[in-house]
């Protein structure tokens, strides 16, 4: 396989059972503030600049959870490509990064309050410029599962790429999972368009708010059951409440919460996704994989930022 121009070439032979993640790589500016924001003046905060992005975080958590071959396709600003690539490799992920000379790496400002709840300010930057020119069916060589970050669906070029990747995976019999990523962005795109774009996926991994929005049902369990008629397997995360597993129109497992001392909920859903997919690749049942995801989510909220412990530090 020849990599498209600008991408790091994958080294060595393709390993069976690989996980390919296609999604966003971002620079996170995480601001943890114990006091309520004071409009129009200063609020004391602890601020860190860290590697992030839903796709990149999920890939790192999959590697951290034992997946031996994790690959990540994403687009980043040329100025930070080396930094992001080095940190991904350090985390055990093979970066397939496309440097963008015209747009900066996606940047997310995460405002994290005293209850560890986060509010995002998002600049999609280069991540939303991933395009069909960056895709090749050969990227699926040796891949057992393809995971698409839902952020891809919220701009035209990356949505087209996601559609190509999904179609090529289905042609090869490679199961595809999708993380819806953002209730706000789904609402802007439109539920019908989102569901059409994910038709054919094997797994949908929304949080409770996204599941409610996608189904119009107020109860998360009812929403999970309905989504499992759109895809074979729907797994709805409930934050501190655990997770729901639904198959063929019915909830088949309720996963209890894992106790955690939360300081930052940024990336908790990505941690769930990465650990869940790593467990599925290792042969776990959906319920067992969801349990692994909940354990990873509990670890994630105990650290600042969206990556596993020890997988990357503050930007120099």
PDB file of C-alpha atoms in Angstrom:
ATOM      1  CA  UNK A   1       0.000   0.000   0.000  1.00  0.00           C
ATOM      2  CA  UNK A   2       1.288   3.445  -0.810  1.00  0.00           C
ATOM      3  CA  UNK A   3       0.291   6.125   1.679  1.00  0.00           C
ATOM      4  CA  UNK A   4      -1.241   9.328   0.292  1.00  0.00           C
ATOM      5  CA  UNK A   5       1.147  12.267   0.186  1.00  0.00           C
ATOM      6  CA  UNK A   6       2.024  13.681   3.571  1.00  0.00           C
ATOM      7  CA  UNK A   7       0.987  10.682   5.643  1.00  0.00           C
ATOM      8  CA  UNK A   8       3.394   8.689   7.771  1.00  0.00           C
ATOM      9  CA  UNK A   9       3.858   5.279   6.129  1.00  0.00           C
ATOM     10  CA  UNK A  10       2.883   2.341   8.319  1.00  0.00           C
ATOM     11  CA  UNK A  11       5.994   0.396   9.240  1.00  0.00           C
ATOM     12  CA  UNK A  12       6.245  -3.367   8.930  1.00  0.00           C
ATOM     13  CA  UNK A  13       3.674  -5.944   7.828  1.00  0.00           C
ATOM     14  CA  UNK A  14       0.025  -5.467   8.687  1.00  0.00           C
ATOM     15  CA  UNK A  15      -0.931  -7.428  11.782  1.00  0.00           C
ATOM     16  CA  UNK A  16      -4.102  -9.472  11.873  1.00  0.00           C
ATOM     17  CA  UNK A  17      -6.748  -8.131  14.177  1.00  0.00           C
ATOM     18  CA  UNK A  18      -5.833  -4.467  13.918  1.00  0.00           C
ATOM     19  CA  UNK A  19      -8.133  -1.639  14.943  1.00  0.00           C
ATOM     20  CA  UNK A  20      -8.229   1.317  12.555  1.00  0.00           C
ATOM     21  CA  UNK A  21      -9.628   4.528  13.994  1.00  0.00           C
ATOM     22  CA  UNK A  22     -10.513   7.353  11.620  1.00  0.00           C
ATOM     23  CA  UNK A  23     -11.160  10.575  13.430  1.00  0.00           C
ATOM     24  CA  UNK A  24     -10.060  13.757  15.042  1.00  0.00           C
ATOM     25  CA  UNK A  25      -6.729  14.654  16.582  1.00  0.00           C
ATOM     26  CA  UNK A  26      -6.860  17.798  18.690  1.00  0.00           C
ATOM     27  CA  UNK A  27      -4.927  19.995  21.026  1.00  0.00           C
ATOM     28  CA  UNK A  28      -6.879  20.315  24.264  1.00  0.00           C
ATOM     29  CA  UNK A  29      -6.668  23.349  26.511  1.00  0.00           C
ATOM     30  CA  UNK A  30      -8.133  22.054  29.769  1.00  0.00           C
ATOM     31  CA  UNK A  31      -9.116  24.707  32.311  1.00  0.00           C
ATOM     32  CA  UNK A  32     -10.204  23.307  35.694  1.00  0.00           C
ATOM     33  CA  UNK A  33     -11.950  25.932  37.807  1.00  0.00           C
ATOM     34  CA  UNK A  34     -13.225  25.294  41.320  1.00  0.00           C
ATOM     35  CA  UNK A  35     -15.310  28.468  41.381  1.00  0.00           C
ATOM     36  CA  UNK A  36     -18.186  29.406  39.101  1.00  0.00           C
ATOM     37  CA  UNK A  37     -17.096  31.383  36.052  1.00  0.00           C
ATOM     38  CA  UNK A  38     -17.138  35.111  36.777  1.00  0.00           C
ATOM     39  CA  UNK A  39     -18.475  36.802  33.656  1.00  0.00           C
ATOM     40  CA  UNK A  40     -16.457  39.785  32.481  1.00  0.00           C
ATOM     41  CA  UNK A  41     -13.521  39.287  34.850  1.00  0.00           C
ATOM     42  CA  UNK A  42     -11.020  36.685  36.110  1.00  0.00           C
ATOM     43  CA  UNK A  43     -11.689  33.214  37.457  1.00  0.00           C
ATOM     44  CA  UNK A  44      -8.765  31.260  38.968  1.00  0.00           C
ATOM     45  CA  UNK A  45      -8.081  28.017  37.107  1.00  0.00           C
ATOM     46  CA  UNK A  46      -5.536  25.284  36.568  1.00  0.00           C
ATOM     47  CA  UNK A  47      -4.803  25.246  32.831  1.00  0.00           C
ATOM     48  CA  UNK A  48      -2.970  22.565  30.848  1.00  0.00           C
ATOM     49  CA  UNK A  49      -2.375  22.108  27.118  1.00  0.00           C
ATOM     50  CA  UNK A  50      -2.657  18.408  26.281  1.00  0.00           C
ATOM     51  CA  UNK A  51      -3.078  16.069  23.310  1.00  0.00           C
ATOM     52  CA  UNK A  52      -6.705  15.131  22.652  1.00  0.00           C
ATOM     53  CA  UNK A  53      -9.409  14.541  20.085  1.00  0.00           C
ATOM     54  CA  UNK A  54     -12.144  11.927  20.389  1.00  0.00           C
ATOM     55  CA  UNK A  55     -10.661   9.651  17.726  1.00  0.00           C
ATOM     56  CA  UNK A  56      -7.109   9.953  19.012  1.00  0.00           C
ATOM     57  CA  UNK A  57      -8.180   9.457  22.633  1.00  0.00           C
ATOM     58  CA  UNK A  58     -10.149   6.320  21.775  1.00  0.00           C
ATOM     59  CA  UNK A  59      -7.182   4.914  19.856  1.00  0.00           C
ATOM     60  CA  UNK A  60      -4.849   5.536  22.789  1.00  0.00           C
ATOM     61  CA  UNK A  61      -7.251   3.890  25.246  1.00  0.00           C
ATOM     62  CA  UNK A  62      -7.574   0.874  22.945  1.00  0.00           C
ATOM     63  CA  UNK A  63      -3.793   0.467  22.955  1.00  0.00           C
ATOM     64  CA  UNK A  64      -3.674   1.049  26.725  1.00  0.00           C
ATOM     65  CA  UNK A  65      -6.339  -1.653  27.112  1.00  0.00           C
ATOM     66  CA  UNK A  66      -4.245  -4.278  25.358  1.00  0.00           C
ATOM     67  CA  UNK A  67      -4.940  -3.932  21.625  1.00  0.00           C
ATOM     68  CA  UNK A  68      -1.548  -4.636  20.058  1.00  0.00           C
ATOM     69  CA  UNK A  69      -2.159  -2.976  16.679  1.00  0.00           C
ATOM     70  CA  UNK A  70      -4.036   0.312  16.733  1.00  0.00           C
ATOM     71  CA  UNK A  71      -3.841   2.710  13.812  1.00  0.00           C
ATOM     72  CA  UNK A  72      -5.171   6.253  13.576  1.00  0.00           C
ATOM     73  CA  UNK A  73      -5.952   8.214  10.427  1.00  0.00           C
ATOM     74  CA  UNK A  74      -6.407  11.928  11.027  1.00  0.00           C
ATOM     75  CA  UNK A  75      -5.490  15.362   9.722  1.00  0.00           C
ATOM     76  CA  UNK A  76      -3.488  17.831  11.782  1.00  0.00           C
ATOM     77  CA  UNK A  77      -1.889  21.216  11.301  1.00  0.00           C
ATOM     78  CA  UNK A  78       1.634  20.895   9.936  1.00  0.00           C
ATOM     79  CA  UNK A  79       3.034  22.890  12.854  1.00  0.00           C
ATOM     80  CA  UNK A  80       2.049  20.321  15.484  1.00  0.00           C
ATOM     81  CA  UNK A  81       2.149  17.126  13.399  1.00  0.00           C
ATOM     82  CA  UNK A  82       5.462  15.940  14.861  1.00  0.00           C
ATOM     83  CA  UNK A  83       4.313  16.539  18.448  1.00  0.00           C
ATOM     84  CA  UNK A  84       1.040  14.703  17.994  1.00  0.00           C
ATOM     85  CA  UNK A  85       2.667  11.859  16.065  1.00  0.00           C
ATOM     86  CA  UNK A  86       5.325  11.328  18.726  1.00  0.00           C
ATOM     87  CA  UNK A  87       2.764  11.224  21.540  1.00  0.00           C
ATOM     88  CA  UNK A  88       0.564   8.772  19.646  1.00  0.00           C
ATOM     89  CA  UNK A  89       3.524   6.449  19.084  1.00  0.00           C
ATOM     90  CA  UNK A  90       4.433   6.784  22.760  1.00  0.00           C
ATOM     91  CA  UNK A  91       0.894   5.666  23.601  1.00  0.00           C
ATOM     92  CA  UNK A  92       1.200   2.585  21.378  1.00  0.00           C
ATOM     93  CA  UNK A  93      -0.772   3.936  18.402  1.00  0.00           C
ATOM     94  CA  UNK A  94       0.503   3.909  14.824  1.00  0.00           C
ATOM     95  CA  UNK A  95      -0.179   7.440  13.530  1.00  0.00           C
ATOM     96  CA  UNK A  96      -1.295   7.873   9.923  1.00  0.00           C
ATOM     97  CA  UNK A  97      -1.380  11.640  10.027  1.00  0.00           C
ATOM     98  CA  UNK A  98      -1.981  14.005   7.139  1.00  0.00           C
ATOM     99  CA  UNK A  99      -0.241  17.358   7.777  1.00  0.00           C
ATOM    100  CA  UNK A 100      -2.327  20.345   6.693  1.00  0.00           C
ATOM    101  CA  UNK A 101      -0.403  23.446   5.607  1.00  0.00           C
ATOM    102  CA  UNK A 102      -3.505  25.647   5.523  1.00  0.00           C
ATOM    103  CA  UNK A 103      -5.344  24.891   8.772  1.00  0.00           C
ATOM    104  CA  UNK A 104      -4.192  24.410  12.354  1.00  0.00           C
ATOM    105  CA  UNK A 105      -4.755  21.268  14.369  1.00  0.00           C
ATOM    106  CA  UNK A 106      -8.232  21.146  15.903  1.00  0.00           C
ATOM    107  CA  UNK A 107      -8.296  22.919  19.244  1.00  0.00           C
ATOM    108  CA  UNK A 108     -10.734  22.297  22.084  1.00  0.00           C
ATOM    109  CA  UNK A 109     -11.046  24.449  25.156  1.00  0.00           C
ATOM    110  CA  UNK A 110     -12.476  22.285  27.951  1.00  0.00           C
ATOM    111  CA  UNK A 111     -13.934  24.201  30.875  1.00  0.00           C
ATOM    112  CA  UNK A 112     -14.072  21.737  33.774  1.00  0.00           C
ATOM    113  CA  UNK A 113     -16.022  22.731  36.873  1.00  0.00           C
ATOM    114  CA  UNK A 114     -15.773  21.588  40.488  1.00  0.00           C
ATOM    115  CA  UNK A 115     -18.027  18.580  39.759  1.00  0.00           C
ATOM    116  CA  UNK A 116     -15.631  17.479  36.947  1.00  0.00           C
ATOM    117  CA  UNK A 117     -18.273  18.263  34.302  1.00  0.00           C
ATOM    118  CA  UNK A 118     -16.817  19.724  31.136  1.00  0.00           C
ATOM    119  CA  UNK A 119     -18.065  22.235  28.609  1.00  0.00           C
ATOM    120  CA  UNK A 120     -16.299  22.372  25.254  1.00  0.00           C
ATOM    121  CA  UNK A 121     -15.410  25.250  22.957  1.00  0.00           C
ATOM    122  CA  UNK A 122     -14.444  23.556  19.700  1.00  0.00           C
ATOM    123  CA  UNK A 123     -12.447  24.704  16.682  1.00  0.00           C
ATOM    124  CA  UNK A 124     -12.441  21.766  14.254  1.00  0.00           C
ATOM    125  CA  UNK A 125      -9.489  23.110  12.273  1.00  0.00           C
ATOM    126  CA  UNK A 126      -7.665  20.550  10.170  1.00  0.00           C
ATOM    127  CA  UNK A 127      -9.672  17.626  11.590  1.00  0.00           C
ATOM    128  CA  UNK A 128     -12.731  18.638   9.580  1.00  0.00           C
ATOM    129  CA  UNK A 129     -10.655  18.891   6.394  1.00  0.00           C
ATOM    130  CA  UNK A 130      -9.954  15.158   6.249  1.00  0.00           C
ATOM    131  CA  UNK A 131     -11.183  14.278   2.779  1.00  0.00           C
ATOM    132  CA  UNK A 132     -11.624  11.389   0.313  1.00  0.00           C
ATOM    133  CA  UNK A 133      -8.147  12.166  -1.034  1.00  0.00           C
ATOM    134  CA  UNK A 134      -6.780  11.039   2.348  1.00  0.00           C
ATOM    135  CA  UNK A 135      -8.487   7.646   2.151  1.00  0.00           C
ATOM    136  CA  UNK A 136      -7.348   4.446   0.476  1.00  0.00           C
ATOM    137  CA  UNK A 137      -9.035   1.025   0.698  1.00  0.00           C
ATOM    138  CA  UNK A 138      -5.559  -0.341   1.400  1.00  0.00           C
ATOM    139  CA  UNK A 139      -5.741   1.257   4.831  1.00  0.00           C
ATOM    140  CA  UNK A 140      -8.048  -1.635   5.738  1.00  0.00           C
ATOM    141  CA  UNK A 141      -5.374  -4.264   5.049  1.00  0.00           C
ATOM    142  CA  UNK A 142      -5.027  -6.388   8.177  1.00  0.00           C
ATOM    143  CA  UNK A 143      -7.834  -4.499   9.941  1.00  0.00           C
ATOM    144  CA  UNK A 144     -10.408  -6.450  11.969  1.00  0.00           C
ATOM    145  CA  UNK A 145     -12.473  -3.438  13.065  1.00  0.00           C
ATOM    146  CA  UNK A 146     -12.954   0.111  11.798  1.00  0.00           C
ATOM    147  CA  UNK A 147     -14.013   2.849  14.188  1.00  0.00           C
ATOM    148  CA  UNK A 148     -15.288   6.226  12.974  1.00  0.00           C
ATOM    149  CA  UNK A 149     -15.423   9.281  15.191  1.00  0.00           C
ATOM    150  CA  UNK A 150     -18.765  11.027  14.776  1.00  0.00           C
ATOM    151  CA  UNK A 151     -16.996  14.362  14.443  1.00  0.00           C
ATOM    152  CA  UNK A 152     -16.201  13.308  10.878  1.00  0.00           C
ATOM    153  CA  UNK A 153     -19.879  13.601   9.991  1.00  0.00           C
ATOM    154  CA  UNK A 154     -20.150  17.290  10.791  1.00  0.00           C
ATOM    155  CA  UNK A 155     -18.321  18.697   7.758  1.00  0.00           C
ATOM    156  CA  UNK A 156     -18.752  17.876   4.085  1.00  0.00           C
ATOM    157  CA  UNK A 157     -15.261  16.585   3.165  1.00  0.00           C
ATOM    158  CA  UNK A 158     -14.799  14.419   6.253  1.00  0.00           C
ATOM    159  CA  UNK A 159     -18.389  13.130   6.002  1.00  0.00           C
ATOM    160  CA  UNK A 160     -17.647  12.001   2.446  1.00  0.00           C
ATOM    161  CA  UNK A 161     -14.481  10.262   3.611  1.00  0.00           C
ATOM    162  CA  UNK A 162     -16.412   8.530   6.406  1.00  0.00           C
ATOM    163  CA  UNK A 163     -18.907   7.268   3.846  1.00  0.00           C
ATOM    164  CA  UNK A 164     -16.132   5.851   1.667  1.00  0.00           C
ATOM    165  CA  UNK A 165     -14.426   4.190   4.626  1.00  0.00           C
ATOM    166  CA  UNK A 166     -17.716   2.671   5.793  1.00  0.00           C
ATOM    167  CA  UNK A 167     -18.547   1.354   2.320  1.00  0.00           C
ATOM    168  CA  UNK A 168     -15.077  -0.130   1.798  1.00  0.00           C
ATOM    169  CA  UNK A 169     -15.187  -1.785   5.225  1.00  0.00           C
ATOM    170  CA  UNK A 170     -18.584  -3.317   4.487  1.00  0.00           C
ATOM    171  CA  UNK A 171     -17.274  -4.626   1.158  1.00  0.00           C
ATOM    172  CA  UNK A 172     -14.486  -6.399   3.037  1.00  0.00           C
ATOM    173  CA  UNK A 173     -16.707  -7.676   5.848  1.00  0.00           C
ATOM    174  CA  UNK A 174     -14.983  -5.462   8.417  1.00  0.00           C
ATOM    175  CA  UNK A 175     -17.406  -4.389  11.184  1.00  0.00           C
ATOM    176  CA  UNK A 176     -17.692  -0.662  11.768  1.00  0.00           C
ATOM    177  CA  UNK A 177     -18.409   1.217  14.986  1.00  0.00           C
ATOM    178  CA  UNK A 178     -19.402   4.867  15.299  1.00  0.00           C
ATOM    179  CA  UNK A 179     -19.217   7.237  18.262  1.00  0.00           C
ATOM    180  CA  UNK A 180     -21.848   9.960  17.652  1.00  0.00           C
ATOM    181  CA  UNK A 181     -19.547  12.443  19.441  1.00  0.00           C
ATOM    182  CA  UNK A 182     -21.758  15.482  20.083  1.00  0.00           C
ATOM    183  CA  UNK A 183     -25.454  16.023  20.721  1.00  0.00           C
ATOM    184  CA  UNK A 184     -25.064  19.676  19.757  1.00  0.00           C
ATOM    185  CA  UNK A 185     -23.489  18.880  16.402  1.00  0.00           C
ATOM    186  CA  UNK A 186     -26.017  16.085  15.699  1.00  0.00           C
ATOM    187  CA  UNK A 187     -28.829  18.573  16.252  1.00  0.00           C
ATOM    188  CA  UNK A 188     -27.201  20.989  13.807  1.00  0.00           C
ATOM    189  CA  UNK A 189     -26.653  18.277  11.184  1.00  0.00           C
ATOM    190  CA  UNK A 190     -30.079  16.673  11.648  1.00  0.00           C
ATOM    191  CA  UNK A 191     -30.943  13.308  13.152  1.00  0.00           C
ATOM    192  CA  UNK A 192     -32.138  11.813   9.861  1.00  0.00           C
ATOM    193  CA  UNK A 193     -28.922  12.771   8.094  1.00  0.00           C
ATOM    194  CA  UNK A 194     -26.829  11.336  10.910  1.00  0.00           C
ATOM    195  CA  UNK A 195     -28.715   8.027  10.907  1.00  0.00           C
ATOM    196  CA  UNK A 196     -28.463   7.800   7.116  1.00  0.00           C
ATOM    197  CA  UNK A 197     -24.715   8.421   7.285  1.00  0.00           C
ATOM    198  CA  UNK A 198     -24.248   5.595   9.794  1.00  0.00           C
ATOM    199  CA  UNK A 199     -26.441   3.012   8.031  1.00  0.00           C
ATOM    200  CA  UNK A 200     -24.543  -0.255   7.806  1.00  0.00           C
ATOM    201  CA  UNK A 201     -22.515   0.242  10.985  1.00  0.00           C
ATOM    202  CA  UNK A 202     -22.380  -2.720  13.362  1.00  0.00           C
ATOM    203  CA  UNK A 203     -22.030  -0.752  16.601  1.00  0.00           C
ATOM    204  CA  UNK A 204     -23.237   2.652  17.782  1.00  0.00           C
ATOM    205  CA  UNK A 205     -21.724   4.110  20.964  1.00  0.00           C
ATOM    206  CA  UNK A 206     -23.707   7.191  22.060  1.00  0.00           C
ATOM    207  CA  UNK A 207     -23.975   8.720  25.490  1.00  0.00           C
ATOM    208  CA  UNK A 208     -27.441   9.064  27.002  1.00  0.00           C
ATOM    209  CA  UNK A 209     -28.049  12.587  25.654  1.00  0.00           C
ATOM    210  CA  UNK A 210     -27.053  11.548  22.140  1.00  0.00           C
ATOM    211  CA  UNK A 211     -29.220   8.409  22.325  1.00  0.00           C
ATOM    212  CA  UNK A 212     -32.240  10.447  23.435  1.00  0.00           C
ATOM    213  CA  UNK A 213     -31.694  12.939  20.628  1.00  0.00           C
ATOM    214  CA  UNK A 214     -31.269  10.233  17.995  1.00  0.00           C
ATOM    215  CA  UNK A 215     -34.486   8.475  19.000  1.00  0.00           C
ATOM    216  CA  UNK A 216     -36.689  11.185  20.467  1.00  0.00           C
ATOM    217  CA  UNK A 217     -37.224   8.972  23.524  1.00  0.00           C
ATOM    218  CA  UNK A 218     -36.655  10.394  27.020  1.00  0.00           C
ATOM    219  CA  UNK A 219     -35.689   7.101  28.674  1.00  0.00           C
ATOM    220  CA  UNK A 220     -32.123   5.980  27.955  1.00  0.00           C
ATOM    221  CA  UNK A 221     -33.034   2.283  27.996  1.00  0.00           C
ATOM    222  CA  UNK A 222     -35.855   2.814  25.520  1.00  0.00           C
ATOM    223  CA  UNK A 223     -33.507   4.854  23.361  1.00  0.00           C
ATOM    224  CA  UNK A 224     -30.846   2.123  23.457  1.00  0.00           C
ATOM    225  CA  UNK A 225     -33.393  -0.500  22.442  1.00  0.00           C
ATOM    226  CA  UNK A 226     -34.626   1.609  19.528  1.00  0.00           C
ATOM    227  CA  UNK A 227     -31.098   2.329  18.313  1.00  0.00           C
ATOM    228  CA  UNK A 228     -30.367  -1.405  18.270  1.00  0.00           C
ATOM    229  CA  UNK A 229     -32.933  -1.688  15.510  1.00  0.00           C
ATOM    230  CA  UNK A 230     -30.879   0.797  13.458  1.00  0.00           C
ATOM    231  CA  UNK A 231     -27.604  -1.053  14.130  1.00  0.00           C
ATOM    232  CA  UNK A 232     -27.135  -4.595  15.473  1.00  0.00           C
ATOM    233  CA  UNK A 233     -25.493  -3.410  18.693  1.00  0.00           C
ATOM    234  CA  UNK A 234     -26.069  -0.137  20.561  1.00  0.00           C
ATOM    235  CA  UNK A 235     -24.141   0.628  23.738  1.00  0.00           C
ATOM    236  CA  UNK A 236     -25.267   3.724  25.618  1.00  0.00           C
ATOM    237  CA  UNK A 237     -22.972   5.215  28.241  1.00  0.00           C
ATOM    238  CA  UNK A 238     -24.611   6.730  31.319  1.00  0.00           C
ATOM    239  CA  UNK A 239     -21.661   8.589  32.819  1.00  0.00           C
ATOM    240  CA  UNK A 240     -21.419   7.716  36.503  1.00  0.00           C
ATOM    241  CA  UNK A 241     -24.443   5.436  36.017  1.00  0.00           C
ATOM    242  CA  UNK A 242     -22.649   2.741  33.983  1.00  0.00           C
ATOM    243  CA  UNK A 243     -23.854   1.620  30.544  1.00  0.00           C
ATOM    244  CA  UNK A 244     -26.640  -0.137  28.657  1.00  0.00           C
ATOM    245  CA  UNK A 245     -26.136  -2.815  26.017  1.00  0.00           C
ATOM    246  CA  UNK A 246     -28.944  -3.308  23.494  1.00  0.00           C
ATOM    247  CA  UNK A 247     -29.235  -5.839  20.674  1.00  0.00           C
ATOM    248  CA  UNK A 248     -31.997  -6.516  18.159  1.00  0.00           C
ATOM    249  CA  UNK A 249     -34.421  -4.072  19.734  1.00  0.00           C
ATOM    250  CA  UNK A 250     -33.982  -4.995  23.413  1.00  0.00           C
ATOM    251  CA  UNK A 251     -31.661  -4.093  26.285  1.00  0.00           C
ATOM    252  CA  UNK A 252     -29.601  -7.213  26.968  1.00  0.00           C
ATOM    253  CA  UNK A 253     -27.289  -5.973  29.724  1.00  0.00           C
ATOM    254  CA  UNK A 254     -27.117  -3.196  32.277  1.00  0.00           C
ATOM    255  CA  UNK A 255     -23.580  -2.488  33.417  1.00  0.00           C
ATOM    256  CA  UNK A 256     -23.255  -0.980  36.871  1.00  0.00           C
ATOM    257  CA  UNK A 257     -21.081   2.034  37.604  1.00  0.00           C
ATOM    258  CA  UNK A 258     -17.431   1.765  38.652  1.00  0.00           C
ATOM    259  CA  UNK A 259     -16.584   3.985  41.639  1.00  0.00           C
ATOM    260  CA  UNK A 260     -14.185   6.804  40.822  1.00  0.00           C
ATOM    261  CA  UNK A 261     -12.959  10.080  42.242  1.00  0.00           C
ATOM    262  CA  UNK A 262     -13.580  12.389  39.319  1.00  0.00           C
ATOM    263  CA  UNK A 263     -11.469  15.455  38.614  1.00  0.00           C
ATOM    264  CA  UNK A 264     -12.085  15.814  34.848  1.00  0.00           C
ATOM    265  CA  UNK A 265     -14.683  14.036  32.718  1.00  0.00           C
ATOM    266  CA  UNK A 266     -12.943  15.047  29.465  1.00  0.00           C
ATOM    267  CA  UNK A 267     -12.417  11.929  27.362  1.00  0.00           C
ATOM    268  CA  UNK A 268     -14.322   9.527  29.615  1.00  0.00           C
ATOM    269  CA  UNK A 269     -16.512   8.424  26.718  1.00  0.00           C
ATOM    270  CA  UNK A 270     -13.446   8.015  24.502  1.00  0.00           C
ATOM    271  CA  UNK A 271     -11.857   5.810  27.168  1.00  0.00           C
ATOM    272  CA  UNK A 272     -15.006   3.687  27.230  1.00  0.00           C
ATOM    273  CA  UNK A 273     -14.941   3.379  23.440  1.00  0.00           C
ATOM    274  CA  UNK A 274     -11.274   2.410  23.245  1.00  0.00           C
ATOM    275  CA  UNK A 275     -11.471  -0.207  25.987  1.00  0.00           C
ATOM    276  CA  UNK A 276     -14.772  -1.559  24.648  1.00  0.00           C
ATOM    277  CA  UNK A 277     -13.348  -2.058  21.153  1.00  0.00           C
ATOM    278  CA  UNK A 278     -10.129  -3.604  22.474  1.00  0.00           C
ATOM    279  CA  UNK A 279     -12.202  -6.097  24.462  1.00  0.00           C
ATOM    280  CA  UNK A 280     -14.387  -6.954  21.457  1.00  0.00           C
ATOM    281  CA  UNK A 281     -11.259  -7.591  19.390  1.00  0.00           C
ATOM    282  CA  UNK A 282     -10.006  -9.897  22.130  1.00  0.00           C
ATOM    283  CA  UNK A 283     -13.209 -11.946  21.872  1.00  0.00           C
ATOM    284  CA  UNK A 284     -15.238 -10.529  24.767  1.00  0.00           C
ATOM    285  CA  UNK A 285     -19.028 -10.492  24.715  1.00  0.00           C
ATOM    286  CA  UNK A 286     -20.717  -7.080  24.315  1.00  0.00           C
ATOM    287  CA  UNK A 287     -21.582  -7.046  28.037  1.00  0.00           C
ATOM    288  CA  UNK A 288     -18.031  -7.926  29.088  1.00  0.00           C
ATOM    289  CA  UNK A 289     -16.651  -5.341  26.664  1.00  0.00           C
ATOM    290  CA  UNK A 290     -18.988  -2.706  28.118  1.00  0.00           C
ATOM    291  CA  UNK A 291     -17.750  -3.599  31.607  1.00  0.00           C
ATOM    292  CA  UNK A 292     -14.179  -3.040  30.412  1.00  0.00           C
ATOM    293  CA  UNK A 293     -15.294   0.266  28.963  1.00  0.00           C
ATOM    294  CA  UNK A 294     -16.793   1.367  32.276  1.00  0.00           C
ATOM    295  CA  UNK A 295     -13.577   0.515  34.095  1.00  0.00           C
ATOM    296  CA  UNK A 296     -11.578   2.584  31.616  1.00  0.00           C
ATOM    297  CA  UNK A 297     -14.023   5.467  31.954  1.00  0.00           C
ATOM    298  CA  UNK A 298     -13.543   5.420  35.726  1.00  0.00           C
ATOM    299  CA  UNK A 299      -9.782   5.622  35.256  1.00  0.00           C
ATOM    300  CA  UNK A 300     -10.160   8.440  32.746  1.00  0.00           C
ATOM    301  CA  UNK A 301     -12.132  10.767  35.012  1.00  0.00           C
ATOM    302  CA  UNK A 302      -9.430  10.469  37.692  1.00  0.00           C
ATOM    303  CA  UNK A 303      -6.818  12.189  35.491  1.00  0.00           C
ATOM    304  CA  UNK A 304      -6.690  15.532  33.716  1.00  0.00           C
ATOM    305  CA  UNK A 305      -7.270  15.348  29.970  1.00  0.00           C
ATOM    306  CA  UNK A 306      -8.562  12.621  27.680  1.00  0.00           C
ATOM    307  CA  UNK A 307      -5.597  10.264  27.345  1.00  0.00           C
ATOM    308  CA  UNK A 308      -4.572   7.262  29.487  1.00  0.00           C
ATOM    309  CA  UNK A 309      -2.163   7.839  32.379  1.00  0.00           C
ATOM    310  CA  UNK A 310       1.406   8.235  31.152  1.00  0.00           C
ATOM    311  CA  UNK A 311       0.528   8.504  27.466  1.00  0.00           C
ATOM    312  CA  UNK A 312       1.442  12.110  26.806  1.00  0.00           C
ATOM    313  CA  UNK A 313       2.164  15.327  28.602  1.00  0.00           C
ATOM    314  CA  UNK A 314       1.780  19.049  28.426  1.00  0.00           C
ATOM    315  CA  UNK A 315       2.797  20.660  25.176  1.00  0.00           C
ATOM    316  CA  UNK A 316       6.292  22.172  25.332  1.00  0.00           C
TER     317      UNK A 316
END
